[in-house]
CSV table of C-alpha atoms and ligand atoms in Angstrom, one decimal:
chain,number,residue,atom,x,y,z
A,932,MET,CA,4.0,-12.4,-29.1
A,933,GLY,CA,3.0,-9.4,-27.0
A,934,ILE,CA,2.9,-7.8,-23.6
A,935,VAL,CA,0.7,-9.5,-21.0
A,936,VAL,CA,-0.2,-8.2,-17.6
A,937,GLN,CA,-1.4,-10.8,-15.1
A,938,LYS,CA,-2.7,-9.9,-11.7
A,939,PHE,CA,-3.2,-12.4,-8.9
A,940,GLY,CA,-5.4,-11.5,-5.9
A,941,GLY,CA,-4.8,-12.3,-2.2
A,942,SER,CA,-6.6,-15.6,-2.2
A,943,SER,CA,-4.6,-16.7,-5.3
A,944,VAL,CA,-1.2,-16.2,-3.6
A,945,ALA,CA,-2.2,-17.2,0.0
A,946,ASP,CA,0.4,-20.0,0.4
A,947,LEU,CA,3.2,-21.8,-1.3
A,948,GLU,CA,0.9,-24.3,-3.0
A,949,LYS,CA,-1.2,-21.5,-4.5
A,950,LEU,CA,1.9,-19.6,-5.6
A,951,LEU,CA,2.9,-22.7,-7.5
A,952,GLN,CA,-0.4,-22.7,-9.3
A,953,VAL,CA,0.1,-19.0,-10.1
A,954,SER,CA,3.5,-19.8,-11.5
A,955,LYS,CA,1.9,-22.2,-14.0
A,956,HIS,CA,-0.2,-19.4,-15.4
A,957,ILE,CA,2.8,-17.1,-15.7
A,958,ILE,CA,5.0,-19.8,-17.3
A,959,LYS,CA,2.3,-20.7,-19.8
A,960,GLU,CA,2.2,-17.2,-21.1
A,961,TYR,CA,6.0,-16.7,-20.9
A,962,GLU,CA,6.6,-19.9,-22.9
A,963,LYS,CA,4.4,-18.5,-25.7
A,964,GLY,CA,7.1,-15.8,-26.1
A,965,ASN,CA,5.2,-13.0,-24.4
A,966,LYS,CA,6.6,-10.3,-22.2
A,967,ILE,CA,5.1,-10.8,-18.8
A,968,ILE,CA,4.3,-8.3,-16.1
A,969,VAL,CA,2.8,-9.8,-12.9
A,970,VAL,CA,1.0,-7.8,-10.3
A,971,VAL,CA,0.3,-9.3,-7.0
A,972,SER,CA,-1.7,-8.6,-3.8
A,973,ALA,CA,-0.7,-9.3,-0.3
A,974,GLN,CA,-1.1,-13.0,0.7
A,975,GLY,CA,-4.5,-14.0,2.0
A,976,LYS,CA,-5.8,-11.7,4.7
A,977,THR,CA,-2.4,-10.1,5.4
A,978,THR,CA,-3.6,-6.5,4.8
A,979,ASP,CA,-6.6,-7.0,7.2
A,980,ARG,CA,-4.2,-8.4,9.8
A,981,LEU,CA,-1.8,-5.4,9.4
A,982,VAL,CA,-4.7,-2.9,9.7
A,983,ALA,CA,-5.9,-4.8,12.8
A,984,GLU,CA,-2.4,-4.7,14.4
A,985,ALA,CA,-2.3,-0.9,13.8
A,986,LYS,CA,-5.7,-0.5,15.5
A,987,GLU,CA,-4.3,-2.4,18.5
A,988,ILE,CA,-2.0,0.5,18.9
A,989,THR,CA,-4.5,3.3,18.3
A,990,ASN,CA,-8.0,3.5,17.0
A,991,ASN,CA,-7.0,6.3,14.6
A,992,PRO,CA,-3.6,5.4,13.2
A,993,ASN,CA,-1.7,8.0,11.3
A,994,LYS,CA,-2.4,7.5,7.6
A,995,ARG,CA,1.2,7.9,6.5
A,996,GLU,CA,2.3,5.3,8.9
A,997,LEU,CA,-0.5,3.0,8.0
A,998,ASP,CA,0.6,3.1,4.4
A,999,VAL,CA,4.2,2.3,5.4
A,1000,LEU,CA,2.8,-0.7,7.3
A,1001,THR,CA,0.1,-2.0,4.9
A,1002,SER,CA,2.3,-1.7,1.8
A,1003,VAL,CA,4.6,-4.4,3.3
A,1004,GLY,CA,2.0,-7.1,2.4
A,1005,GLU,CA,2.6,-6.9,-1.3
A,1006,GLN,CA,6.3,-6.7,-0.9
A,1007,ILE,CA,6.3,-10.1,0.8
A,1008,THR,CA,4.4,-11.7,-2.1
A,1009,ILE,CA,6.6,-10.2,-4.9
A,1010,SER,CA,9.8,-11.5,-3.3
A,1011,LYS,CA,8.4,-15.0,-2.7
A,1012,LEU,CA,6.9,-15.4,-6.2
A,1013,SER,CA,10.1,-14.2,-7.7
A,1014,MET,CA,12.2,-16.7,-5.7
A,1015,LEU,CA,9.8,-19.5,-6.7
A,1016,LEU,CA,10.1,-18.7,-10.4
A,1017,ASN,CA,13.8,-18.5,-10.1
A,1018,LYS,CA,13.8,-21.9,-8.5
A,1019,LEU,CA,11.7,-23.3,-11.3
A,1020,GLY,CA,14.4,-22.0,-13.7
A,1021,TYR,CA,12.9,-18.7,-14.9
A,1022,LYS,CA,14.3,-15.2,-14.9
A,1023,ALA,CA,12.1,-13.2,-12.6
A,1024,ILE,CA,12.6,-10.0,-10.6
A,1025,SER,CA,10.5,-8.3,-8.0
A,1026,MET,CA,9.8,-4.6,-8.0
A,1027,THR,CA,8.1,-2.4,-5.4
A,1028,GLY,CA,5.9,0.6,-6.4
A,1029,TRP,CA,8.7,3.0,-5.5
A,1030,GLN,CA,11.4,1.1,-7.4
A,1031,ILE,CA,9.5,1.5,-10.7
A,1032,PRO,CA,8.4,4.2,-9.7
A,1033,ILE,CA,4.6,4.4,-9.7
A,1034,ILE,CA,4.0,8.0,-8.9
A,1035,THR,CA,0.8,8.8,-7.1
A,1036,THR,CA,-1.1,11.7,-5.5
A,1037,LYS,CA,-0.5,12.4,-1.8
A,1038,GLU,CA,-3.7,11.1,-0.2
A,1039,HIS,CA,-2.5,8.3,2.0
A,1040,GLY,CA,-4.8,5.3,1.9
A,1041,ASN,CA,-6.5,6.5,-1.2
A,1042,ALA,CA,-3.9,7.8,-3.6
A,1043,LYS,CA,-4.4,8.0,-7.3
A,1044,ILE,CA,-1.8,6.9,-9.9
A,1045,LYS,CA,-0.4,10.0,-11.7
A,1046,TYR,CA,2.1,8.2,-13.9
A,1047,ILE,CA,4.3,5.2,-14.2
A,1048,ASN,CA,7.9,5.3,-15.4
A,1049,LYS,CA,8.2,2.7,-18.1
A,1050,ASP,CA,12.0,2.7,-18.5
A,1051,LYS,CA,13.0,0.2,-15.9
A,1052,ILE,CA,10.1,-2.2,-16.8
A,1053,ASN,CA,10.9,-2.0,-20.5
A,1054,LYS,CA,14.6,-2.7,-19.9
A,1055,LEU,CA,13.8,-5.7,-17.8
A,1056,LEU,CA,11.3,-7.0,-20.3
A,1057,ASP,CA,13.9,-6.6,-23.1
A,1058,ASP,CA,16.3,-8.7,-20.9
A,1059,ASN,CA,13.6,-11.4,-20.8
A,1060,TYR,CA,12.7,-11.0,-17.1
A,1061,ILE,CA,9.3,-11.8,-15.8
A,1062,VAL,CA,8.7,-8.6,-13.9
A,1063,ILE,CA,6.8,-9.0,-10.7
A,1064,ILE,CA,5.3,-5.8,-9.4
A,1065,ALA,CA,3.7,-5.1,-6.0
A,1066,GLY,CA,0.1,-4.0,-6.4
A,1067,PHE,CA,-1.6,-1.4,-4.2
A,1068,GLN,CA,1.4,0.8,-3.5
A,1069,GLY,CA,3.2,3.8,-5.0
A,1070,ILE,CA,5.2,6.8,-4.0
A,1071,ASP,CA,4.4,10.5,-4.2
A,1072,GLU,CA,6.5,13.3,-5.5
A,1073,ASP,CA,8.1,13.8,-2.1
A,1074,SER,CA,9.1,10.1,-1.9
A,1075,GLU,CA,6.4,9.3,0.6
A,1076,ILE,CA,5.0,5.7,0.4
A,1077,THR,CA,1.3,5.7,-0.5
A,1078,THR,CA,-1.4,3.1,-1.1
A,1079,LEU,CA,-4.3,3.1,-3.5
A,1080,GLY,CA,-7.1,2.1,-1.3
A,1081,ARG,CA,-8.3,-1.4,-0.4
A,1082,GLY,CA,-8.5,-3.7,-3.4
A,1083,GLY,CA,-6.1,-1.3,-5.3
A,1084,SER,CA,-3.9,-4.0,-6.8
A,1085,ASP,CA,-6.4,-4.3,-9.7
A,1086,THR,CA,-5.8,-0.6,-10.4
A,1087,THR,CA,-2.0,-1.1,-10.4
A,1088,ALA,CA,-2.5,-3.9,-13.0
A,1089,VAL,CA,-4.8,-2.0,-15.4
A,1090,ALA,CA,-2.7,1.2,-15.1
A,1091,LEU,CA,0.4,-0.8,-16.0
A,1092,ALA,CA,-1.5,-2.4,-19.0
A,1093,ALA,CA,-2.5,1.1,-20.1
A,1094,THR,CA,1.0,2.5,-19.7
A,1095,LEU,CA,2.7,-0.3,-21.5
A,1096,LYS,CA,0.0,-0.7,-24.1
A,1097,ALA,CA,-0.4,-4.4,-23.2
A,1098,ASP,CA,-2.1,-6.8,-25.4
A,1099,LYS,CA,-3.9,-8.5,-22.6
A,1100,CYS,CA,-4.8,-7.7,-19.0
A,1101,GLU,CA,-5.9,-10.7,-16.9
A,1102,ILE,CA,-7.1,-10.5,-13.4
A,1103,TYR,CA,-7.0,-13.8,-11.6
A,1104,THR,CA,-9.2,-14.4,-8.6
A,1105,ASP,CA,-10.8,-17.3,-6.7
A,1106,VAL,CA,-14.1,-17.3,-8.6
A,1107,ASP,CA,-14.6,-17.9,-12.3
A,1108,GLY,CA,-15.3,-14.3,-13.3
A,1109,VAL,CA,-18.0,-11.8,-12.6
A,1110,PHE,CA,-21.4,-13.2,-11.4
A,1111,SER,CA,-24.9,-11.7,-11.4
A,1112,SER,CA,-24.5,-11.6,-7.6
A,1113,ASP,CA,-22.0,-12.9,-5.0
A,1114,PRO,CA,-21.7,-16.7,-5.6
A,1115,ARG,CA,-20.4,-17.1,-2.1
A,1116,ILE,CA,-23.7,-15.9,-0.7
A,1117,VAL,CA,-26.4,-16.4,-3.3
A,1118,LYS,CA,-27.4,-19.7,-4.9
A,1119,ASN,CA,-28.1,-20.1,-8.6
A,1120,VAL,CA,-26.1,-17.1,-9.7
A,1121,LYS,CA,-25.2,-16.7,-13.3
A,1122,LYS,CA,-21.7,-16.2,-14.6
A,1123,LEU,CA,-21.5,-13.3,-17.0
A,1124,ASP,CA,-19.4,-13.9,-20.1
A,1125,MET,CA,-19.2,-10.3,-21.0
A,1126,LEU,CA,-19.8,-7.0,-19.4
A,1127,SER,CA,-19.4,-3.4,-20.6
A,1128,TYR,CA,-17.2,-1.1,-18.6
A,1129,ASP,CA,-20.2,0.9,-17.5
A,1130,GLU,CA,-22.0,-2.2,-16.1
A,1131,MET,CA,-18.8,-3.3,-14.4
A,1132,LEU,CA,-18.3,0.1,-13.0
A,1133,GLU,CA,-21.8,0.1,-11.5
A,1134,LEU,CA,-21.3,-3.3,-10.0
A,1135,ALA,CA,-17.9,-2.4,-8.6
A,1136,SER,CA,-19.0,0.9,-7.2
A,1137,MET,CA,-22.1,-0.6,-5.6
A,1138,GLY,CA,-20.0,-3.0,-3.6
A,1139,ALA,CA,-19.3,-6.1,-5.8
A,1140,LYS,CA,-15.7,-6.7,-4.6
A,1141,VAL,CA,-14.5,-8.6,-7.7
A,1142,LEU,CA,-12.8,-5.5,-9.2
A,1143,HIS,CA,-11.6,-2.2,-7.8
A,1144,ASN,CA,-13.8,0.4,-9.5
A,1145,ARG,CA,-10.9,2.6,-10.4
A,1146,CYS,CA,-9.3,-0.1,-12.5
A,1147,VAL,CA,-12.5,-0.3,-14.6
A,1148,GLU,CA,-12.4,3.5,-15.1
A,1149,ILE,CA,-8.8,3.2,-16.4
A,1150,GLY,CA,-9.8,0.2,-18.6
A,1151,LYS,CA,-12.6,2.3,-20.1
A,1152,LYS,CA,-10.5,5.4,-20.6
A,1153,TYR,CA,-7.7,3.6,-22.4
A,1154,ASP,CA,-9.8,0.8,-23.9
A,1155,ILE,CA,-8.0,-2.0,-22.2
A,1156,PRO,CA,-10.2,-5.2,-22.2
A,1157,ILE,CA,-10.0,-6.8,-18.7
A,1158,LEU,CA,-10.4,-10.5,-18.4
A,1159,VAL,CA,-11.5,-11.7,-14.9
A,1160,LYS,CA,-10.9,-15.4,-14.4
A,1161,SER,CA,-10.2,-18.1,-11.9
A,1162,THR,CA,-6.7,-19.1,-10.8
A,1163,PHE,CA,-7.8,-22.6,-9.8
A,1164,GLU,CA,-10.4,-23.7,-12.4
A,1165,GLU,CA,-8.5,-25.2,-15.4
A,1166,GLU,CA,-11.3,-24.5,-17.8
A,1167,SER,CA,-12.1,-21.0,-16.6
A,1168,GLN,CA,-13.2,-18.8,-19.4
A,1169,GLY,CA,-13.9,-15.9,-17.1
A,1170,THR,CA,-15.6,-12.7,-17.8
A,1171,ILE,CA,-14.4,-10.1,-20.3
A,1172,VAL,CA,-15.0,-6.5,-19.4
A,1173,GLU,CA,-14.8,-4.3,-22.6
A,1174,THR,CA,-16.6,-1.8,-24.7
A,1175,SER,CA,-20.3,-2.6,-24.7
A,1176,SER,CA,-21.8,-4.9,-27.3
A,1177,LEU,CA,-24.9,-4.1,-29.1
A,1178,GLU,CA,-27.0,-6.7,-27.3
A,1179,SER,CA,-26.9,-6.7,-23.6
A,1180,HIS,CA,-28.6,-8.1,-20.5
A,1181,VAL,CA,-31.5,-6.0,-19.1
A,1182,ILE,CA,-30.4,-6.6,-15.5
A,1183,SER,CA,-26.8,-7.6,-15.3
A,1184,GLY,CA,-26.3,-8.0,-11.6
A,1185,ILE,CA,-27.2,-7.4,-8.0
A,1186,ALA,CA,-24.5,-6.1,-5.7
A,1187,LYS,CA,-24.5,-5.7,-1.9
A,1188,ASP,CA,-22.3,-3.6,0.3
A,1189,ASN,CA,-22.6,-4.0,4.1
A,1190,ASN,CA,-20.0,-1.5,5.1
A,1191,ILE,CA,-22.2,1.5,5.0
A,1192,SER,CA,-23.0,4.3,7.5
A,1193,ARG,CA,-25.6,6.9,7.2
A,1194,ILE,CA,-25.1,10.4,8.6
A,1195,THR,CA,-28.1,12.8,9.1
A,1196,ILE,CA,-27.6,16.5,9.6
A,1197,MET,CA,-30.6,17.8,11.3
A,1198,GLY,CA,-31.9,21.3,11.0
A,1199,LEU,CA,-29.8,22.5,8.2
A,1200,GLU,CA,-30.7,26.0,7.0
A,1201,ASN,CA,-32.5,25.7,3.6
A,1202,VAL,CA,-30.5,28.3,1.7
A,1203,VAL,CA,-28.6,28.0,-1.5
A,1204,GLY,CA,-25.1,26.7,-1.1
A,1205,LYS,CA,-25.6,25.0,2.3
A,1206,THR,CA,-25.5,21.4,0.9
A,1207,TYR,CA,-22.5,22.3,-1.1
A,1208,GLN,CA,-20.7,23.6,2.0
A,1209,VAL,CA,-21.3,20.3,3.8
A,1210,PHE,CA,-20.1,18.2,0.9
A,1211,LYS,CA,-17.1,20.4,0.1
A,1212,LEU,CA,-15.9,19.9,3.7
A,1213,LEU,CA,-16.0,16.2,3.2
A,1214,ALA,CA,-14.6,16.2,-0.3
A,1215,ASP,CA,-11.7,18.4,0.9
A,1216,ASN,CA,-10.9,15.5,3.3
A,1217,ASN,CA,-11.2,12.8,0.6
A,1218,ILE,CA,-14.4,11.4,2.0
A,1219,ASN,CA,-16.7,10.0,-0.6
A,1220,VAL,CA,-20.4,10.5,-0.1
A,1221,ASP,CA,-22.9,8.1,-1.8
A,1222,ILE,CA,-26.7,8.1,-1.5
A,1223,ILE,CA,-28.1,11.5,-0.7
A,1224,VAL,CA,-31.6,12.2,0.6
A,1225,GLN,CA,-33.1,15.5,1.8
A,1226,SER,CA,-36.3,15.9,3.7
A,1227,PHE,CA,-38.1,18.9,5.2
A,1228,GLY,CA,-39.3,19.0,8.8
A,1229,GLU,CA,-41.9,21.1,10.6
A,1230,ASN,CA,-40.1,24.3,9.9
A,1231,VAL,CA,-38.1,25.8,7.0
A,1232,ASN,CA,-35.0,23.9,7.9
A,1233,LYS,CA,-34.1,20.6,6.2
A,1234,ASN,CA,-32.6,17.3,7.2
A,1235,LEU,CA,-29.8,16.0,5.0
A,1236,SER,CA,-28.9,12.3,5.0
A,1237,PHE,CA,-26.1,10.6,3.1
A,1238,THR,CA,-24.1,7.5,3.3
A,1239,VAL,CA,-20.3,7.0,3.7
A,1240,LYS,CA,-18.2,3.9,4.1
A,1241,ASN,CA,-18.0,2.6,7.6
A,1242,ASN,CA,-14.2,3.3,7.5
A,1243,ASP,CA,-14.8,7.0,6.9
A,1244,LEU,CA,-17.5,7.5,9.5
A,1245,GLU,CA,-15.3,8.5,12.4
A,1246,GLU,CA,-13.5,11.1,10.4
A,1247,ALA,CA,-16.6,12.4,8.7
A,1248,MET,CA,-18.3,12.9,12.1
A,1249,ARG,CA,-15.2,14.6,13.5
A,1250,ILE,CA,-15.1,17.0,10.6
A,1251,LEU,CA,-18.8,17.8,10.7
A,1252,ASN,CA,-18.9,18.2,14.5
A,1253,GLU,CA,-15.9,20.5,14.4
A,1254,ASN,CA,-17.8,22.6,11.8
A,1255,ILE,CA,-21.2,22.4,13.2
A,1256,ASN,CA,-21.3,26.1,13.8
A,1257,VAL,CA,-20.0,26.9,10.4
A,1258,ILE,CA,-22.6,24.8,8.6
A,1259,ASN,CA,-25.2,26.0,11.1
A,1260,ALA,CA,-26.7,22.6,11.9
A,1261,LYS,CA,-28.7,21.7,14.9
A,1262,GLU,CA,-27.6,18.1,15.4
A,1263,ILE,CA,-25.6,15.4,13.6
A,1264,LEU,CA,-26.7,11.8,13.9
A,1265,TYR,CA,-25.3,8.6,12.5
A,1266,PHE,CA,-26.2,5.0,12.0
A,1267,LYS,CA,-23.4,2.4,11.5
A,1268,ASP,CA,-23.3,-1.0,9.8
A,1269,LEU,CA,-26.1,-0.6,7.3
A,1270,SER,CA,-26.3,-2.5,4.0
A,1271,LYS,CA,-27.0,-1.3,0.5
A,1272,ILE,CA,-28.5,-3.5,-2.2
A,1273,SER,CA,-28.1,-2.3,-5.8
A,1274,VAL,CA,-29.7,-3.6,-8.9
A,1275,ILE,CA,-27.6,-3.0,-12.0
A,1276,ARG,CA,-29.5,-2.3,-15.2
A,1277,SER,CA,-27.6,-2.4,-18.3
A,1278,TRP,CA,-30.1,-1.5,-21.0
A,1279,TYR,CA,-30.5,2.1,-19.8
A,1280,ASN,CA,-27.0,1.8,-18.6
A,1281,LYS,CA,-26.7,4.9,-16.5
A,1282,TYR,CA,-29.3,4.0,-13.8
A,1283,SER,CA,-29.2,1.8,-10.8
A,1284,TRP,CA,-31.4,1.8,-7.8
A,1285,SER,CA,-30.3,1.4,-4.3
A,1286,SER,CA,-32.0,1.2,-0.9
A,1287,PHE,CA,-30.5,1.3,2.5
B,1479,LIG,N1,-3.7,-5.9,-0.3
B,1479,LIG,C1,-4.6,-4.9,-0.5
B,1479,LIG,C2,-6.0,-5.2,0.1
B,1479,LIG,O1,-6.1,-6.2,0.7
B,1479,LIG,C3,-4.8,-4.5,-2.0
B,1479,LIG,C4,-5.4,-5.6,-2.9
B,1479,LIG,O2,-5.4,-6.8,-2.4
B,1479,LIG,O3,-5.7,-5.3,-4.0
B,1479,LIG,O4,-6.8,-4.4,0.0
B,1480,MG,MG1,-9.5,-7.6,-5.1
């Protein structure tokens, strides 16, 4: 008997038939006498649809309002799953991120979990409830609704497992674990039985969508083994992500990300602190910069290229153009919709190579 956290992704909860299959996994663990916390995503492509609807109104929706809108997706799933479990004769209750509460930082659309109040959850678990919690969402210290970034329900699940010192954290998805590459695109891929946190972190940050990279960071920090497995394959053994074993693969996987934009700042003065000034401007606005390349042209000035996510391009360009005189650049160019292929090496663990 122990505490089990089970997380079900969007494709696992897409319709009623799938919710029924999800219920079977929950009931199986509950009947063993475990205390169950379930974290769910929005059904199917609900979040994509909500974002698209916001963009019908304006190309650049207010981030606070976008969080109020997109957080709705998970709320629909928790209530439906709870009703279904009730109908099947089980005590279940739905909880939003703000009811728990899951307290986050203030960055709308990319908030980080600061802490989770355990009191309500523990009380409900003691009363034998299956507690169904909305992934992806939280609340900041000013009671503002926040979201954790796309794919963030995984992070909700592992953060809950860490807070409650769970015995197991299972992430259910539509594929049987983590593969050496995307099985929906590449033939003859290999399922990996085990991966270290570092390998998984590399794969996740390089674009493998199977796990949100921040959930792997939490798993590593609090030593929570994360089991990734299929909701639909009965015999699914999945992939366990945990502290590295002595023997490991040389290359554990290949990841692709085709949501990349490259920004090139031309004619940047080649003086100490210039690059820092550019990246600080972006960091202050929560824009992550990935691959960075510098080159030198015909004069002493340099060209600085780096990649950002397609979603961040518009804002990054706005910030840079507004500050073009501050950073003293000649011209700022961009290329959208590029792809990045990354080879994940595990033996030397820290290195991966990317090209774009
Ligand atoms: N529903 C959110 C998304 O689609 C969060 C998640 O599924 O993890 O990104
Ligand atoms: Mg996901």
